[in-house]
PDB file of C-alpha atoms in Angstrom:
ATOM      1  CA  MET A 895      70.282 162.315 136.798  1.00 57.00           C
ATOM      2  CA  ALA A 896      68.310 159.816 138.845  1.00 79.00           C
ATOM      3  CA  LEU A 897      67.562 157.150 136.820  1.00 89.00           C
ATOM      4  CA  LEU A 898      64.049 156.865 138.837  1.00 94.00           C
ATOM      5  CA  SER A 899      60.892 159.149 138.422  1.00 95.00           C
ATOM      6  CA  PRO A 900      59.771 160.612 141.163  1.00 96.00           C
ATOM      7  CA  ALA A 901      56.517 159.107 141.386  1.00 97.00           C
ATOM      8  CA  ASP A 902      58.713 155.909 141.535  1.00 96.00           C
ATOM      9  CA  GLN A 903      60.393 157.947 144.140  1.00 97.00           C
ATOM     10  CA  GLU A 904      57.796 158.151 146.027  1.00 97.00           C
ATOM     11  CA  LYS A 905      56.296 154.460 146.119  1.00 97.00           C
ATOM     12  CA  LEU A 906      59.757 153.243 146.625  1.00 97.00           C
ATOM     13  CA  ARG A 907      60.511 155.806 149.204  1.00 98.00           C
ATOM     14  CA  ASP A 908      56.455 154.482 151.399  1.00 98.00           C
ATOM     15  CA  SER A 909      57.223 150.901 150.154  1.00 97.00           C
ATOM     16  CA  PHE A 910      60.355 150.860 152.161  1.00 98.00           C
ATOM     17  CA  LYS A 911      58.867 152.373 155.259  1.00 97.00           C
ATOM     18  CA  GLU A 912      57.191 148.086 156.040  1.00 96.00           C
ATOM     19  CA  MET A 913      60.373 147.411 156.368  1.00 97.00           C
ATOM     20  CA  THR A 914      61.794 146.943 160.202  1.00 96.00           C
ATOM     21  CA  ALA A 915      65.663 145.312 159.364  1.00 96.00           C
ATOM     22  CA  ASN A 916      68.415 147.748 158.256  1.00 97.00           C
ATOM     23  CA  VAL A 917      69.779 146.121 154.926  1.00 98.00           C
ATOM     24  CA  ARG A 918      72.716 146.044 153.654  1.00 97.00           C
ATOM     25  CA  LEU A 919      74.174 145.535 149.113  1.00 98.00           C
ATOM     26  CA  LEU A 920      77.432 144.404 149.075  1.00 98.00           C
ATOM     27  CA  PHE A 921      77.572 145.277 145.789  1.00 98.00           C
ATOM     28  CA  PHE A 922      80.799 143.639 143.794  1.00 98.00           C
ATOM     29  CA  THR A 923      82.590 145.487 141.037  1.00 97.00           C
ATOM     30  CA  GLN A 924      86.154 146.114 139.575  1.00 95.00           C
ATOM     31  CA  THR A 925      87.155 149.581 137.600  1.00 90.00           C
ATOM     32  CA  VAL A 926      88.720 147.520 134.917  1.00 90.00           C
ATOM     33  CA  GLY A 927      86.429 145.107 131.981  1.00 90.00           C
ATOM     34  CA  CYS A 928      82.475 144.885 134.111  1.00 93.00           C
ATOM     35  CA  GLU A 929      80.865 147.621 130.768  1.00 91.00           C
ATOM     36  CA  THR A 930      78.185 147.020 133.225  1.00 94.00           C
ATOM     37  CA  CYS A 931      79.491 147.635 136.715  1.00 96.00           C
ATOM     38  CA  LEU A 932      78.883 151.930 136.675  1.00 95.00           C
ATOM     39  CA  GLN A 933      75.575 151.502 135.384  1.00 95.00           C
ATOM     40  CA  THR A 934      74.955 149.308 138.426  1.00 96.00           C
ATOM     41  CA  ARG A 935      76.451 151.446 140.492  1.00 96.00           C
ATOM     42  CA  GLN A 936      73.502 153.877 139.368  1.00 96.00           C
ATOM     43  CA  ILE A 937      71.013 151.741 140.494  1.00 96.00           C
ATOM     44  CA  LEU A 938      72.060 151.033 143.580  1.00 97.00           C
ATOM     45  CA  ASP A 939      73.072 154.621 144.501  1.00 97.00           C
ATOM     46  CA  GLU A 940      69.282 155.368 143.582  1.00 97.00           C
ATOM     47  CA  LEU A 941      68.505 153.155 146.720  1.00 98.00           C
ATOM     48  CA  PRO A 942      69.632 154.421 149.868  1.00 98.00           C
ATOM     49  CA  PRO A 943      68.484 157.902 149.468  1.00 97.00           C
ATOM     50  CA  LEU A 944      64.977 156.131 149.792  1.00 98.00           C
ATOM     51  CA  SER A 945      64.944 154.682 153.109  1.00 98.00           C
ATOM     52  CA  GLY A 946      67.638 155.017 155.994  1.00 97.00           C
ATOM     53  CA  ARG A 947      67.162 151.531 156.776  1.00 97.00           C
ATOM     54  CA  ILE A 948      69.131 150.476 153.039  1.00 98.00           C
ATOM     55  CA  SER A 949      73.089 150.982 152.313  1.00 97.00           C
ATOM     56  CA  VAL A 950      75.333 150.320 149.481  1.00 98.00           C
ATOM     57  CA  GLU A 951      78.497 148.991 150.205  1.00 97.00           C
ATOM     58  CA  GLU A 952      81.044 148.374 147.132  1.00 97.00           C
ATOM     59  CA  VAL A 953      83.258 145.403 147.816  1.00 97.00           C
ATOM     60  CA  ASN A 954      86.268 145.205 144.071  1.00 97.00           C
ATOM     61  CA  LEU A 955      86.333 141.309 143.346  1.00 96.00           C
ATOM     62  CA  VAL A 956      90.017 141.817 142.655  1.00 94.00           C
ATOM     63  CA  LEU A 957      91.633 143.876 146.227  1.00 95.00           C
ATOM     64  CA  GLU A 958      88.456 142.031 148.274  1.00 96.00           C
ATOM     65  CA  LYS A 959      89.274 138.110 146.656  1.00 95.00           C
ATOM     66  CA  ASP A 960      88.290 136.681 150.490  1.00 96.00           C
ATOM     67  CA  LYS A 961      85.103 139.078 150.715  1.00 96.00           C
ATOM     68  CA  ALA A 962      83.476 137.517 147.581  1.00 96.00           C
ATOM     69  CA  ALA A 963      84.815 134.254 148.368  1.00 96.00           C
ATOM     70  CA  GLN A 964      83.252 134.428 150.969  1.00 96.00           C
ATOM     71  CA  TYR A 965      79.989 135.524 149.237  1.00 96.00           C
ATOM     72  CA  GLY A 966      81.236 132.643 146.527  1.00 94.00           C
ATOM     73  CA  ILE A 967      81.013 135.781 143.893  1.00 96.00           C
ATOM     74  CA  ASP A 968      83.653 135.415 140.894  1.00 94.00           C
ATOM     75  CA  ARG A 969      82.698 137.281 138.657  1.00 93.00           C
ATOM     76  CA  VAL A 970      81.027 141.029 138.204  1.00 96.00           C
ATOM     77  CA  PRO A 971      78.299 143.273 138.835  1.00 97.00           C
ATOM     78  CA  ALA A 972      76.856 141.103 141.616  1.00 97.00           C
ATOM     79  CA  ILE A 973      75.089 141.951 143.820  1.00 98.00           C
ATOM     80  CA  ALA A 974      74.758 140.092 147.858  1.00 98.00           C
ATOM     81  CA  LEU A 975      72.158 141.102 149.935  1.00 98.00           C
ATOM     82  CA  LEU A 976      72.635 141.318 154.396  1.00 97.00           C
ATOM     83  CA  SER A 977      70.569 142.039 156.861  1.00 96.00           C
ATOM     84  CA  GLN A 978      71.876 143.765 159.789  1.00 93.00           C
ATOM     85  CA  ASP A 979      70.859 143.504 163.852  1.00 88.00           C
ATOM     86  CA  GLY A 980      70.708 145.801 166.379  1.00 85.00           C
ATOM     87  CA  GLU A 981      74.798 145.888 166.649  1.00 88.00           C
ATOM     88  CA  GLY A 982      75.613 146.529 162.959  1.00 84.00           C
ATOM     89  CA  GLN A 983      76.748 143.273 162.699  1.00 90.00           C
ATOM     90  CA  GLY A 984      75.291 141.226 158.905  1.00 91.00           C
ATOM     91  CA  HIS A 985      74.002 138.506 158.198  1.00 95.00           C
ATOM     92  CA  ASP A 986      74.022 136.526 154.919  1.00 96.00           C
ATOM     93  CA  SER A 987      70.516 136.437 153.658  1.00 97.00           C
ATOM     94  CA  ARG A 988      72.045 134.076 150.829  1.00 97.00           C
ATOM     95  CA  ILE A 989      70.333 135.834 148.218  1.00 98.00           C
ATOM     96  CA  ARG A 990      72.809 136.821 145.278  1.00 97.00           C
ATOM     97  CA  PHE A 991      71.273 138.648 142.324  1.00 97.00           C
ATOM     98  CA  LEU A 992      74.728 138.603 139.051  1.00 96.00           C
ATOM     99  CA  GLY A 993      74.407 141.283 136.362  1.00 96.00           C
ATOM    100  CA  THR A 994      72.743 145.023 136.060  1.00 95.00           C
ATOM    101  CA  PRO A 995      69.221 145.224 138.484  1.00 95.00           C
ATOM    102  CA  ALA A 996      67.901 146.668 135.523  1.00 92.00           C
ATOM    103  CA  GLY A 997      63.852 146.247 134.002  1.00 88.00           C
ATOM    104  CA  TYR A 998      61.916 143.507 135.856  1.00 88.00           C
ATOM    105  CA  GLU A 999      64.962 142.576 138.198  1.00 93.00           C
ATOM    106  CA  PHE A1000      64.963 145.868 139.705  1.00 95.00           C
ATOM    107  CA  ILE A1001      61.671 144.952 141.179  1.00 94.00           C
ATOM    108  CA  SER A1002      62.409 141.505 142.060  1.00 95.00           C
ATOM    109  CA  LEU A1003      65.292 143.596 143.771  1.00 97.00           C
ATOM    110  CA  VAL A1004      63.006 145.522 145.439  1.00 97.00           C
ATOM    111  CA  HIS A1005      61.278 142.234 146.819  1.00 97.00           C
ATOM    112  CA  ALA A1006      64.412 140.984 148.306  1.00 97.00           C
ATOM    113  CA  ILE A1007      65.084 144.101 149.875  1.00 98.00           C
ATOM    114  CA  MET A1008      61.873 144.050 151.192  1.00 98.00           C
ATOM    115  CA  LEU A1009      62.033 140.410 152.008  1.00 97.00           C
ATOM    116  CA  VAL A1010      65.104 140.618 154.211  1.00 97.00           C
ATOM    117  CA  GLY A1011      64.419 143.999 155.877  1.00 97.00           C
ATOM    118  CA  GLY A1012      61.978 141.820 157.421  1.00 96.00           C
ATOM    119  CA  ARG A1013      58.688 142.118 155.120  1.00 95.00           C
ATOM    120  CA  ALA A1014      56.719 138.733 155.677  1.00 94.00           C
ATOM    121  CA  SER A1015      57.383 136.124 153.393  1.00 94.00           C
ATOM    122  CA  ILE A1016      54.598 135.286 150.394  1.00 95.00           C
ATOM    123  CA  LEU A1017      54.813 131.521 151.294  1.00 96.00           C
ATOM    124  CA  THR A1018      52.911 129.280 152.126  1.00 96.00           C
ATOM    125  CA  GLU A1019      52.436 127.969 155.621  1.00 96.00           C
ATOM    126  CA  GLY A1020      53.180 124.966 153.949  1.00 96.00           C
ATOM    127  CA  ASN A1021      56.029 125.267 151.678  1.00 96.00           C
ATOM    128  CA  ARG A1022      58.172 126.946 154.506  1.00 96.00           C
ATOM    129  CA  GLN A1023      57.196 123.787 156.471  1.00 95.00           C
ATOM    130  CA  ARG A1024      58.932 122.159 153.505  1.00 95.00           C
ATOM    131  CA  ILE A1025      61.749 124.247 152.494  1.00 96.00           C
ATOM    132  CA  ALA A1026      62.489 123.605 156.302  1.00 95.00           C
ATOM    133  CA  SER A1027      63.123 120.164 155.740  1.00 94.00           C
ATOM    134  CA  VAL A1028      65.775 120.391 152.874  1.00 94.00           C
ATOM    135  CA  ASP A1029      68.652 119.510 155.330  1.00 93.00           C
ATOM    136  CA  LYS A1030      71.898 119.618 152.807  1.00 92.00           C
ATOM    137  CA  PRO A1031      73.658 122.322 150.379  1.00 94.00           C
ATOM    138  CA  VAL A1032      71.096 123.275 147.824  1.00 95.00           C
ATOM    139  CA  THR A1033      72.171 126.320 145.406  1.00 95.00           C
ATOM    140  CA  MET A1034      69.387 128.151 142.931  1.00 96.00           C
ATOM    141  CA  GLN A1035      69.981 129.548 140.185  1.00 96.00           C
ATOM    142  CA  VAL A1036      66.528 131.821 138.575  1.00 96.00           C
ATOM    143  CA  PHE A1037      67.754 133.267 134.929  1.00 96.00           C
ATOM    144  CA  THR A1038      66.188 136.574 133.659  1.00 93.00           C
ATOM    145  CA  THR A1039      66.337 138.570 130.646  1.00 86.00           C
ATOM    146  CA  PRO A1040      66.154 142.523 131.199  1.00 71.00           C
ATOM    147  CA  THR A1041      63.095 142.933 129.491  1.00 64.00           C
TER     148      THR A1041
ATOM    149  CA  MET B1234      63.790 130.589 149.252  1.00 92.00           C
ATOM    150  CA  ALA B1235      67.079 130.942 150.752  1.00 94.00           C
ATOM    151  CA  PHE B1236      65.468 132.654 153.178  1.00 91.00           C
ATOM    152  CA  ALA B1237      63.594 130.241 154.454  1.00 94.00           C
ATOM    153  CA  ASN B1238      66.013 127.513 154.895  1.00 96.00           C
ATOM    154  CA  PRO B1239      70.358 128.356 155.838  1.00 95.00           C
ATOM    155  CA  ASN B1240      70.769 125.811 153.786  1.00 96.00           C
ATOM    156  CA  ILE B1241      69.820 127.106 150.578  1.00 96.00           C
ATOM    157  CA  THR B1242      71.447 129.949 148.013  1.00 97.00           C
ATOM    158  CA  ALA B1243      69.616 131.411 145.424  1.00 97.00           C
ATOM    159  CA  PHE B1244      71.223 133.751 142.556  1.00 96.00           C
ATOM    160  CA  ALA B1245      68.914 135.460 139.999  1.00 96.00           C
ATOM    161  CA  VAL B1246      71.282 135.199 136.751  1.00 96.00           C
ATOM    162  CA  GLU B1247      70.970 137.931 134.263  1.00 94.00           C
ATOM    163  CA  ALA B1248      71.454 135.874 131.372  1.00 93.00           C
ATOM    164  CA  THR B1249      72.561 138.003 128.806  1.00 92.00           C
ATOM    165  CA  GLU B1250      75.534 139.657 130.706  1.00 92.00           C
ATOM    166  CA  TYR B1251      76.618 136.295 131.544  1.00 91.00           C
ATOM    167  CA  PRO B1252      75.844 134.277 127.992  1.00 92.00           C
ATOM    168  CA  ASP B1253      78.584 131.661 129.921  1.00 93.00           C
ATOM    169  CA  LEU B1254      76.736 130.150 132.305  1.00 93.00           C
ATOM    170  CA  ALA B1255      73.131 130.479 130.282  1.00 94.00           C
ATOM    171  CA  ARG B1256      75.353 128.800 127.701  1.00 94.00           C
ATOM    172  CA  ARG B1257      76.363 125.885 130.197  1.00 94.00           C
ATOM    173  CA  TYR B1258      72.355 125.614 131.472  1.00 94.00           C
ATOM    174  CA  GLN B1259      70.831 125.517 128.073  1.00 93.00           C
ATOM    175  CA  VAL B1260      68.716 128.500 128.796  1.00 93.00           C
ATOM    176  CA  SER B1261      66.693 129.146 125.542  1.00 90.00           C
ATOM    177  CA  GLY B1262      63.573 131.090 127.512  1.00 89.00           C
ATOM    178  CA  VAL B1263      63.461 133.066 130.997  1.00 90.00           C
ATOM    179  CA  PRO B1264      62.160 132.299 133.883  1.00 94.00           C
ATOM    180  CA  LYS B1265      64.649 129.530 134.107  1.00 96.00           C
ATOM    181  CA  THR B1266      65.989 127.679 137.055  1.00 96.00           C
ATOM    182  CA  VAL B1267      68.053 125.375 137.853  1.00 96.00           C
ATOM    183  CA  VAL B1268      68.724 124.229 140.706  1.00 95.00           C
ATOM    184  CA  ASN B1269      71.517 121.739 142.472  1.00 94.00           C
ATOM    185  CA  ASP B1270      73.332 122.044 138.851  1.00 91.00           C
ATOM    186  CA  THR B1271      70.906 119.758 137.628  1.00 89.00           C
ATOM    187  CA  ILE B1272      67.566 120.269 137.768  1.00 92.00           C
ATOM    188  CA  GLU B1273      65.495 122.094 135.967  1.00 94.00           C
ATOM    189  CA  ILE B1274      62.003 124.353 135.895  1.00 95.00           C
ATOM    190  CA  LEU B1275      61.026 126.233 133.073  1.00 94.00           C
ATOM    191  CA  GLY B1276      58.722 129.506 133.330  1.00 92.00           C
ATOM    192  CA  ALA B1277      56.950 130.575 136.456  1.00 92.00           C
ATOM    193  CA  LEU B1278      55.009 128.146 137.830  1.00 94.00           C
ATOM    194  CA  PRO B1279      52.676 128.992 141.016  1.00 96.00           C
ATOM    195  CA  GLN B1280      53.765 128.867 143.997  1.00 96.00           C
ATOM    196  CA  ASP B1281      52.989 125.351 145.436  1.00 96.00           C
ATOM    197  CA  ALA B1282      54.452 123.423 141.707  1.00 95.00           C
ATOM    198  CA  PHE B1283      57.506 125.864 141.922  1.00 95.00           C
ATOM    199  CA  VAL B1284      58.288 124.526 145.197  1.00 95.00           C
ATOM    200  CA  GLN B1285      56.838 120.697 144.670  1.00 94.00           C
ATOM    201  CA  GLN B1286      59.258 120.619 141.606  1.00 93.00           C
ATOM    202  CA  ALA B1287      62.550 121.892 143.189  1.00 93.00           C
ATOM    203  CA  LEU B1288      61.944 120.249 146.260  1.00 91.00           C
ATOM    204  CA  ALA B1289      61.385 116.513 144.194  1.00 84.00           C
ATOM    205  CA  GLY B1290      64.326 117.298 141.525  1.00 66.00           C
ATOM    206  CA  LEU B1291      66.583 117.869 144.475  1.00 74.00           C
ATOM    207  CA  SER B1292      65.866 114.357 146.981  1.00 63.00           C
ATOM    208  CA  GLN B1293      65.460 111.760 142.989  1.00 53.00           C
ATOM    209  CA  ALA B1294      69.088 113.335 142.459  1.00 50.00           C
ATOM    210  CA  ALA B1295      70.410 112.842 145.797  1.00 49.00           C
ATOM    211  CA  SER B1296      69.060 109.299 145.305  1.00 47.00           C
ATOM    212  CA  HIS B1297      70.219 108.679 141.871  1.00 47.00           C
ATOM    213  CA  GLU B1298      73.393 110.924 141.860  1.00 44.00           C
ATOM    214  CA  ASP B1299      75.579 107.610 142.857  1.00 43.00           C
ATOM    215  CA  THR B1300      74.823 106.301 139.407  1.00 41.00           C
ATOM    216  CA  GLU B1301      73.290 107.902 136.863  1.00 42.00           C
ATOM    217  CA  THR B1302      74.579 110.590 135.122  1.00 43.00           C
ATOM    218  CA  GLN B1303      71.914 113.450 134.768  1.00 41.00           C
ATOM    219  CA  VAL B1304      71.662 114.818 130.969  1.00 43.00           C
TER     220      VAL B1304
END
């Protein structure tokens, strides 16, 4: 059963038309000991049918340790967003979601997909320059709850 | 911000599914943003204020990291 209503599907389908680049969602999961992985999988499965530019690739945290380490993922469910160039080569956007992207988090995920998929950033030019001047590694964690 | 600078990595963390992380960073309300484990930004701020706090905190953390322990 679809989680999204037909009306929401249509709205998303329309929004995703703005995308100019392909986006791959790396979905980190494991087969046992993950209560919310199934729900996350169901949510993510709703997206590719809405846009030919969105694909989902499942990564097993246990079996593909190297890949998980490459993206700094040590727990599941987690999602890493990649942009894909013309040759299908993935480029890490360094945007990650830890936990189930339900509720408002789903909206955040959609916005992140659109950004990685080529939609203009909402940053003002001044802020973009300030951010671009950061010259050492920075990790930002934004905590939310599923409301 | 991560998209605007390759040095920046951004995590959206679902606090109820990661209670250990929420505890470690003493998350009592959301949204709460933690930058480099030390700088905390509470609530949703306008863009200018958010960027300013995140980056101002950064240079502060960098200049004090040898002598100060953040609480």
